[in-house]
Tab-separated table of C-alpha atoms in Angstrom:
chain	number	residue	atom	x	y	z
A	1	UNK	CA	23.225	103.265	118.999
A	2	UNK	CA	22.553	106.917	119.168
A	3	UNK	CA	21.163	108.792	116.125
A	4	UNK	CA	23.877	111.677	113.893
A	5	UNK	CA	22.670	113.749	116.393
A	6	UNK	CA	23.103	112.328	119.848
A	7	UNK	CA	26.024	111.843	121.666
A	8	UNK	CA	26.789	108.582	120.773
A	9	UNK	CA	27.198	109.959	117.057
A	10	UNK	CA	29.710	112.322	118.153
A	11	UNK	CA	31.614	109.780	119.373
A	12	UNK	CA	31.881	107.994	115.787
A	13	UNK	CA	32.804	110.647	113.723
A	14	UNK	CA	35.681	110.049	112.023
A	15	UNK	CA	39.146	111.466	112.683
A	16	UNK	CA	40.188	115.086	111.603
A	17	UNK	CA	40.936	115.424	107.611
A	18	UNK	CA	44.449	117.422	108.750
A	19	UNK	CA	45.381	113.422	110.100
A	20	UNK	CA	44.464	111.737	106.954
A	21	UNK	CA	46.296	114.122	104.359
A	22	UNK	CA	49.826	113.651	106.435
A	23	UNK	CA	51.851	111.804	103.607
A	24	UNK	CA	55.017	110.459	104.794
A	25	UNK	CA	58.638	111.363	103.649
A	26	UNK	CA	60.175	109.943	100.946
A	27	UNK	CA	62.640	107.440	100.639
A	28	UNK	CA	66.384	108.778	102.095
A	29	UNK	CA	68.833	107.909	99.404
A	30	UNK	CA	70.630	106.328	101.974
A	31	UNK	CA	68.596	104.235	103.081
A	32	UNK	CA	69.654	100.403	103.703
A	33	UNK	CA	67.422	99.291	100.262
A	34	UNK	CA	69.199	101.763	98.534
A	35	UNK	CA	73.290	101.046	99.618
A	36	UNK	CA	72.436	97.644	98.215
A	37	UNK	CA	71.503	98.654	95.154
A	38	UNK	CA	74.337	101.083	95.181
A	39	UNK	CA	76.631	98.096	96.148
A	40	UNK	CA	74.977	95.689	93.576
A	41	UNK	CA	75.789	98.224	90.724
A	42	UNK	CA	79.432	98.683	91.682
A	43	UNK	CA	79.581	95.248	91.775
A	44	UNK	CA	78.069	95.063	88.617
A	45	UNK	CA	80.841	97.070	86.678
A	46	UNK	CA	83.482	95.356	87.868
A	47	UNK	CA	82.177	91.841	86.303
A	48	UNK	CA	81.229	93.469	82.733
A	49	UNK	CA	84.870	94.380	82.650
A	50	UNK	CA	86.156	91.679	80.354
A	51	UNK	CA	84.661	88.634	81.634
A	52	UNK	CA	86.156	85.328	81.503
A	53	UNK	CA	89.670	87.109	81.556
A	54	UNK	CA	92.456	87.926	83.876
A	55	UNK	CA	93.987	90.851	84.265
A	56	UNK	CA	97.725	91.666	84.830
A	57	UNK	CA	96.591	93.055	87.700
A	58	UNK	CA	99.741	94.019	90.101
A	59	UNK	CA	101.003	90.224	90.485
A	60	UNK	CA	100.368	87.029	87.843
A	61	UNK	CA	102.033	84.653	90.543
A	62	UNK	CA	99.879	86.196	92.952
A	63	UNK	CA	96.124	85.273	90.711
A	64	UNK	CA	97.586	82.147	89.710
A	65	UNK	CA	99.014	80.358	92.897
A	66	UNK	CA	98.004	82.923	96.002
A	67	UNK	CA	99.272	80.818	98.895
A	68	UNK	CA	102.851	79.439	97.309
A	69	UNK	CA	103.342	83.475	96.578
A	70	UNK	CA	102.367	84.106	100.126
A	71	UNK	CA	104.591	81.569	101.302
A	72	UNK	CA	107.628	82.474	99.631
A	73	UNK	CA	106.945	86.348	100.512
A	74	UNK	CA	107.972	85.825	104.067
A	75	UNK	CA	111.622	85.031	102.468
A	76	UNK	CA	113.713	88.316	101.542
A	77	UNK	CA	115.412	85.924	99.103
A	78	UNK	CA	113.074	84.724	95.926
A	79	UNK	CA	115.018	81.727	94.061
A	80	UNK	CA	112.769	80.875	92.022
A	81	UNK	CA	111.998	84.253	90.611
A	82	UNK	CA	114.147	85.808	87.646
A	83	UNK	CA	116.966	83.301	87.868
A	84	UNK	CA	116.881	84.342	91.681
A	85	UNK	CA	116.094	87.702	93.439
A	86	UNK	CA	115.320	89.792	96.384
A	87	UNK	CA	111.987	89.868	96.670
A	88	UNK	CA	110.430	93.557	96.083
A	89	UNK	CA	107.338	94.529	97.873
A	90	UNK	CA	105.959	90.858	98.382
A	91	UNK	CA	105.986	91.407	101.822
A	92	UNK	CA	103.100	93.930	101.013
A	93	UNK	CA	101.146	91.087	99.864
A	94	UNK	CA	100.482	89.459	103.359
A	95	UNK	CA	97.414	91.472	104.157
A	96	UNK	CA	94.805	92.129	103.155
A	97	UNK	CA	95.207	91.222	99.162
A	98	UNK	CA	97.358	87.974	99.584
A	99	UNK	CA	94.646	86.332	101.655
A	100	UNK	CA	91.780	87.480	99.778
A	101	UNK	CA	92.732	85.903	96.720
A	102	UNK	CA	94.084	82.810	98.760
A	103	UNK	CA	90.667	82.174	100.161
A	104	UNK	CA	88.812	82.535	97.071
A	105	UNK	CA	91.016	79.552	95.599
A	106	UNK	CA	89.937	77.795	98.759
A	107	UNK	CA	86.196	78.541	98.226
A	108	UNK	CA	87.453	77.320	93.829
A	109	UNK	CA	86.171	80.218	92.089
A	110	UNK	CA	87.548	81.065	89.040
A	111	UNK	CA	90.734	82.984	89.140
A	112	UNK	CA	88.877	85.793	87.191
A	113	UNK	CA	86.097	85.705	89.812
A	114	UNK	CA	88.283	86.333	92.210
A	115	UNK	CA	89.633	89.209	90.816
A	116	UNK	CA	86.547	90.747	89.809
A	117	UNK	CA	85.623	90.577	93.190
A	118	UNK	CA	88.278	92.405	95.066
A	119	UNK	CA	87.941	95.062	92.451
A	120	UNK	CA	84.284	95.158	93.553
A	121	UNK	CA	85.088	95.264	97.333
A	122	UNK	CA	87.727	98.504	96.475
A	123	UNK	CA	85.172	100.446	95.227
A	124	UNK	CA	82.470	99.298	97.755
A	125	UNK	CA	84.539	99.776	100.698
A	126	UNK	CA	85.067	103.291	98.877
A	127	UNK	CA	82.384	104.447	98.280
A	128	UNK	CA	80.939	103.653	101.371
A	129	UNK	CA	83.530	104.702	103.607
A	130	UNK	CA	83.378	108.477	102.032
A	131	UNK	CA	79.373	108.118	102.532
A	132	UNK	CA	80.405	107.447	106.196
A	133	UNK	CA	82.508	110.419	106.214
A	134	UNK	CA	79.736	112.512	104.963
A	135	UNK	CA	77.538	111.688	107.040
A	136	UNK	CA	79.234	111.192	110.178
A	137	UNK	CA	80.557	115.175	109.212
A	138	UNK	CA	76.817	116.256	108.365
A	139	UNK	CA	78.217	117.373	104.632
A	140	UNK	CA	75.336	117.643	102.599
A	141	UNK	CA	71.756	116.124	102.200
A	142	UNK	CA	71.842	112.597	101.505
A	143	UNK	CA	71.702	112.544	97.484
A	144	UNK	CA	74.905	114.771	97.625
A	145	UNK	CA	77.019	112.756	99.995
A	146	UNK	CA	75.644	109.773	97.318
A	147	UNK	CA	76.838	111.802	94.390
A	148	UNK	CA	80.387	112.714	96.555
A	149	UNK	CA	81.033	109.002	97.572
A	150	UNK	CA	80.258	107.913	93.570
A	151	UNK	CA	82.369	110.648	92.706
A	152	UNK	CA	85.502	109.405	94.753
A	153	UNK	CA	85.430	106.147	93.496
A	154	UNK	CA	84.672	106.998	89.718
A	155	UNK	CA	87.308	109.677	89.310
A	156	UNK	CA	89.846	109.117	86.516
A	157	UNK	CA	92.775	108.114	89.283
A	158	UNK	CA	90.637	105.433	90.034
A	159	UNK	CA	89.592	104.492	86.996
A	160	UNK	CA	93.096	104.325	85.121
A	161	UNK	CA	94.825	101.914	87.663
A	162	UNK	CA	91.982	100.038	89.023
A	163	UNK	CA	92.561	96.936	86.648
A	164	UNK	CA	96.594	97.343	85.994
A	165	UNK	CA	97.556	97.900	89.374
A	166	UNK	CA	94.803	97.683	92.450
A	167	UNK	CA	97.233	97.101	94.925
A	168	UNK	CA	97.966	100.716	94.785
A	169	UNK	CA	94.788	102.551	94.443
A	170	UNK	CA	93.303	99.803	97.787
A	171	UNK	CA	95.200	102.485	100.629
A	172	UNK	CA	92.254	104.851	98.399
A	173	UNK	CA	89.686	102.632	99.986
A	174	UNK	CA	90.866	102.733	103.322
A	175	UNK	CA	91.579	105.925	103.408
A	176	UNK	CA	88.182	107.311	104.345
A	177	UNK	CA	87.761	104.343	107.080
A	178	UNK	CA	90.469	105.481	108.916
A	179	UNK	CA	89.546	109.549	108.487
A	180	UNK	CA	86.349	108.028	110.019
A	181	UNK	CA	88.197	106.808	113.411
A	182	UNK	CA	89.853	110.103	113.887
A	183	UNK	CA	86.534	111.977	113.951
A	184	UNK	CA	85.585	109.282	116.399
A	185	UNK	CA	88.182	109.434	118.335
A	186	UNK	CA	88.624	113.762	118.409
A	187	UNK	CA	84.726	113.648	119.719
A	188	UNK	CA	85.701	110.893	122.368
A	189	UNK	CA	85.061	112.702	126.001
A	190	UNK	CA	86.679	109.652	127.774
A	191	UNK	CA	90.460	108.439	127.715
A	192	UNK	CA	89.181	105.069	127.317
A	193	UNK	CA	87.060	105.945	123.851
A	194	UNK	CA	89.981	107.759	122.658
A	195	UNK	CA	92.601	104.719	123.273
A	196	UNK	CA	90.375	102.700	121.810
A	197	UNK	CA	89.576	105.039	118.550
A	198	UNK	CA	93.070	105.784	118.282
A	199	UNK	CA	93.770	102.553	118.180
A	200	UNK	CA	91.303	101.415	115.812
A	201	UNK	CA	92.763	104.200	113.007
A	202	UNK	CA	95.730	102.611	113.456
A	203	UNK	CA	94.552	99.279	112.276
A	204	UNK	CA	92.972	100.510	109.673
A	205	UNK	CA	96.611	102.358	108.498
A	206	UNK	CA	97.673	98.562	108.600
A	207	UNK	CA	94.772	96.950	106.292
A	208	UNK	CA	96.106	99.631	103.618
A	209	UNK	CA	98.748	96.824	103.186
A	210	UNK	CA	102.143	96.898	102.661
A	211	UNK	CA	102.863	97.307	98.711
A	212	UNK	CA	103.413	100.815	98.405
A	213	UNK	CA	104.865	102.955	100.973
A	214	UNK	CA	104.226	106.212	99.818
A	215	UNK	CA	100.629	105.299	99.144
A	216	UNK	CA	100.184	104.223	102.237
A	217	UNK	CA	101.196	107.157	103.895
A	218	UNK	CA	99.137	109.506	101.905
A	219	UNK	CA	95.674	107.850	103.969
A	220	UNK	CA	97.380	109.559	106.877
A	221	UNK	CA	97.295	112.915	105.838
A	222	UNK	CA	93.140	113.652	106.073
A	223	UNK	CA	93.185	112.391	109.561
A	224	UNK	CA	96.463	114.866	110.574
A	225	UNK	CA	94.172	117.290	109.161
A	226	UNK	CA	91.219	117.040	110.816
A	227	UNK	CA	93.334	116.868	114.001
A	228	UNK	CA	95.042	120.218	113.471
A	229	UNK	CA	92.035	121.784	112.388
A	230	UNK	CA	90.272	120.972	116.166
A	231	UNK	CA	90.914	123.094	119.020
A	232	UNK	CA	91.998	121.909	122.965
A	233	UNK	CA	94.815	119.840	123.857
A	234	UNK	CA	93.292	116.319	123.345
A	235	UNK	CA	93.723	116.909	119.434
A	236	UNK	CA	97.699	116.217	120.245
A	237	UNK	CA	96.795	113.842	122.402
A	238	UNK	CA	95.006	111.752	119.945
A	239	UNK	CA	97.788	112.787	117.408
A	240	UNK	CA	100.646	111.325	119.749
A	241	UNK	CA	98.335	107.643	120.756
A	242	UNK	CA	97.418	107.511	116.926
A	243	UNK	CA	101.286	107.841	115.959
A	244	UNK	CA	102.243	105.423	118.241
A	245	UNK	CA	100.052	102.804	117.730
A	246	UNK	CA	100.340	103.331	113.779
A	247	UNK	CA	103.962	102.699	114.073
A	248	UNK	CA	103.423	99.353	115.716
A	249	UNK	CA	100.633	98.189	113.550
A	250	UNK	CA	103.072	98.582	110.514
A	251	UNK	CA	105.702	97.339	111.710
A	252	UNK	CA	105.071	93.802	109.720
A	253	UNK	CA	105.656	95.367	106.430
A	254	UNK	CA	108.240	98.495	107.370
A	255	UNK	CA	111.414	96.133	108.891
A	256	UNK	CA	110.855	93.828	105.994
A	257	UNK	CA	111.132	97.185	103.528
A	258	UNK	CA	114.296	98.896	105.868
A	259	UNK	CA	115.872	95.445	105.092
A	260	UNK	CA	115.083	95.105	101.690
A	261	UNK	CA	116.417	98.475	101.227
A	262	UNK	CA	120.357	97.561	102.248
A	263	UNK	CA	120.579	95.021	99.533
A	264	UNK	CA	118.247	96.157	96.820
A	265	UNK	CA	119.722	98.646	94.174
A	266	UNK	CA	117.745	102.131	93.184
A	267	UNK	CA	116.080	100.970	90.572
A	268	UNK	CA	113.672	103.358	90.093
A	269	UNK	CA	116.664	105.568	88.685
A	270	UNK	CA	116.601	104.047	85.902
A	271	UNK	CA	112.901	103.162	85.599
A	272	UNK	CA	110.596	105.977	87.404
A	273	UNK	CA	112.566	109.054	87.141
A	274	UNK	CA	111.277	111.893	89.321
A	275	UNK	CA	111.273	114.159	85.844
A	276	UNK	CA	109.214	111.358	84.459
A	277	UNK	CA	106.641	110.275	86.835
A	278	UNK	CA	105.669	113.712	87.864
A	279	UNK	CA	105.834	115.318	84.400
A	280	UNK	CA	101.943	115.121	84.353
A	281	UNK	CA	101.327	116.614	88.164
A	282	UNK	CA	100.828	119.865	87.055
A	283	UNK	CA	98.049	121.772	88.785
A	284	UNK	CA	94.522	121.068	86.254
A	285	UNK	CA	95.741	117.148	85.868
A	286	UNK	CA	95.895	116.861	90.062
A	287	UNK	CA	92.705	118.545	90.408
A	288	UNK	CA	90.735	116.238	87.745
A	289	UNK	CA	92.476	113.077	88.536
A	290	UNK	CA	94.806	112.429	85.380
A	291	UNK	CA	98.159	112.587	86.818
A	292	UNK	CA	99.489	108.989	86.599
A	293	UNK	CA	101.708	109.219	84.355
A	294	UNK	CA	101.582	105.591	82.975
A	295	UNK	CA	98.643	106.014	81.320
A	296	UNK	CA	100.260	108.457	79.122
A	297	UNK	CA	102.805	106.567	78.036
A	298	UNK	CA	101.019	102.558	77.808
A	299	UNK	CA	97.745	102.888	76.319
A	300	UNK	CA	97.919	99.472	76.204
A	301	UNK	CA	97.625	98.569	79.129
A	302	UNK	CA	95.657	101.538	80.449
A	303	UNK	CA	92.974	102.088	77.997
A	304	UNK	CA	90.603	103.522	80.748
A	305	UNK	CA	93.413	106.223	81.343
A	306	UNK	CA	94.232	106.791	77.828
A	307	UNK	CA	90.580	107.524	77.434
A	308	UNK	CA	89.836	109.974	80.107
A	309	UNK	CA	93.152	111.885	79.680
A	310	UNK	CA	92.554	111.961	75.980
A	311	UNK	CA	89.029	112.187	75.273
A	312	UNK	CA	87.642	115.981	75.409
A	313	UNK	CA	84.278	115.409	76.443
A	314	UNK	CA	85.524	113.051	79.195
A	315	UNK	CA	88.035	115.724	80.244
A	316	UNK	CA	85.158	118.000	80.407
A	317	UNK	CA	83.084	115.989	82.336
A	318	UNK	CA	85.671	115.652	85.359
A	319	UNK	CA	86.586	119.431	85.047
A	320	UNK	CA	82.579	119.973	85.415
A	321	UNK	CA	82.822	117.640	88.770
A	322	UNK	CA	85.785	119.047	89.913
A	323	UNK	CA	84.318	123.105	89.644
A	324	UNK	CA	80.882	121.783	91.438
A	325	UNK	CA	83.480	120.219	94.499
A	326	UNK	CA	85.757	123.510	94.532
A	327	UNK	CA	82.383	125.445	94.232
A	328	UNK	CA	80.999	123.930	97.238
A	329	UNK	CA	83.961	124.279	98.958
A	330	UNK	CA	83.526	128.184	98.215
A	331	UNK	CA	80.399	127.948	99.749
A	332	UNK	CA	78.793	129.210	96.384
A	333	UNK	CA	75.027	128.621	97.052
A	334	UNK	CA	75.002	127.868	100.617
A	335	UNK	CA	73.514	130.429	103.172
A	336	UNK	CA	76.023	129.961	105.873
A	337	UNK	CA	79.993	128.658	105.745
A	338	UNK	CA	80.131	124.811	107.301
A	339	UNK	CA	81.801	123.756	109.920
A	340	UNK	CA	84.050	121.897	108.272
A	341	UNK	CA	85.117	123.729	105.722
A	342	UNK	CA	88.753	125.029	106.750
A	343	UNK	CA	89.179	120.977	107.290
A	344	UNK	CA	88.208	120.279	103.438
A	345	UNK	CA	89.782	123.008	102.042
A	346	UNK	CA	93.104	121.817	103.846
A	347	UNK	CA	92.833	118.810	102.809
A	348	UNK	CA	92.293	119.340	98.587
A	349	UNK	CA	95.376	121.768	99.241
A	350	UNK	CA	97.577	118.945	101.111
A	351	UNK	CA	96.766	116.683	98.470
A	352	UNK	CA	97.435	119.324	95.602
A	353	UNK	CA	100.733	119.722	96.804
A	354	UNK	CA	101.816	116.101	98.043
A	355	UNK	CA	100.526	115.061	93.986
A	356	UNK	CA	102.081	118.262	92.294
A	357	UNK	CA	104.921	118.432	94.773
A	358	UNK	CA	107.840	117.162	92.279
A	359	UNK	CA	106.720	118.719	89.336
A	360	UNK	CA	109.155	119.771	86.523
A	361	UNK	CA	106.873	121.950	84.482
């Protein structure tokens, strides 16, 4: 009960104005509220996409009756298919896409629903699986590994097939998920950690499904990167465990396709043509995503494509997203090179040439 000028006073002063002015740091846009909202508004897109409708999204047979169409791909011989047939890429079908829409007639959502859905959980497991990357790779402050992840699954690739044929833009979505285990498993500093790493890219290689082969592959090629951009001899090591235990994890859906291969004619002869299908890889359509050469040809069916490929201020817009990406790479505006960068740059050039590798032009 001292007076202001005793000692008691002293005591009851209050705290230093230096404490009181502190404001604290804004919100991270990462930050748990925010991925939902970024989830939510994926999600979002996917259901104002023609509601009510289905798509002819990869397989009718496989939206309208998922389990009969998993049952009868475990037969190389399909007789109830055009007046019989060997089946072609069913196999594929077993996991993860066959089961997800097999389920979702289980749980009697509408067969539009259902598609809607996996749609949504492509992009979602896209986008955040490249935020993962980003992050786990320090690339950025959090709003730009945002804008990189929206800008992976938003590109015009993705865009053009998502609703015509998902089955092969889904090894897209994986793609960063397994890139994410071989980062893991390079920093490992046990042989344990890196078995188990290893062994978890592998698995992911496997929930790429089966459909495509060459597609499949292709979420191979950032990891094999990364690996021979590292230094010391456990990079091979995780190469040669990663190899190993890829082959065995596809095994489900590569003896099926070996097999299918001695009995079913080359079709794509007469159908895909090398001179056709890689008329459009030249160098500017790789870089800004407008390659597939469908879209070209069936606006139809690909009005998405036909609209970014053909529209100029759309082509602008990807060309602008595409110079800010090779910019950064550059390391225009940045103080100091990153540590990554010889792994980034190696991997737009792998993927220029693997796209543009067949081109006629």
């Amino acid at each position: 009960d001292a007076g202001p000028g005793g000692e008691g006073g002293a005591l009851m002063e209050p705290p230093a104005r230096a404490a009181q002015d502190v404001t604290p740091d804004p919100p991270s846009a990462t930050s748990k509220l925010r991925l939902i909202a970024y989830v939510a508004i994926l999600t979002a897109i996917t259901f104002t996409q023609a509601p009510g409708r289905i798509v002819a999204d990869t397989k009718f047979d496989l939206s309208a009756d998922p389990w009969t169409f998993l049952a009868r791909a475990l037969n190389m011989w399909d007789a109830q298919g055009a007046f019989g047939q060997v089946q072609n890429q069913a196999i594929g079908y077993l996991w993860p896409m066959g089961p997800f829409y097999g389920l979702g007639q289980l749980a009697q959502l509408p067969d539009w629903v259902i598609q809607r859905l996996w749609w949504a959980l492509l992009l979602n497991l896209a986008f955040l699986g490249v935020l993962a990357v980003a992050r786990e790779l320090q690339l950025g402050r959090p709003w730009a590994q945002v804008a990189g992840a929206a800008a992976y699954v938003l590109t015009p690739r993705v865009m053009t097939i998502l609703g015509a044929n998902s089955a092969e833009l889904w090894p897209t979505a994986v793609a960063p998920w397994v890139l994410l285990a071989v980062i893991r498993a390079s920093g490992t500093t046990t042989t344990k950690d890196l078995v188990r790493w290893c062994a978890v890219a592998a698995l992911a290689v496997a929930c790429a499904g089966g459909v495509n082969a060459t597609a499949v592959s292709a979420v191979i090629v950032p990891g094999v990167v990364f690996l021979l951009t590292r230094t010391g001899v456990r990079r091979f090591a995780a190469l040669v465990l990663w190899g190993v235990f890829t082959i065995l994890a596809t095994l489900w859906w590569t003896i099926p396709l070996v097999l299918q291969g001695r009995y079913i004619p080359p079709f794509l002869d007469y159908i895909e043509t090398a001179a056709v299908t890689s008329s459009t890889t030249g160098l500017l359509p790789t870089l800004l995503g407008t390659s597939d050469w469908v879209a070209y040809a069936d606006p139809l069916y690909y009005p998405a494509g036909q609209s970014l490929h053909a529209t100029p201020f759309l082509v602008l817009d990807a060309a602008a997203v595409v110079a800010i990406g090779l910019a950064g790479l550059a390391g225009i505006g940045r103080a100091r090179r990153h540590p990554e960068t010889r792994f980034l740059i190696g991997c737009v050039l792998a993927g220029t040439v693997l796209v543009g590798i067949g081109y006629t032009g």
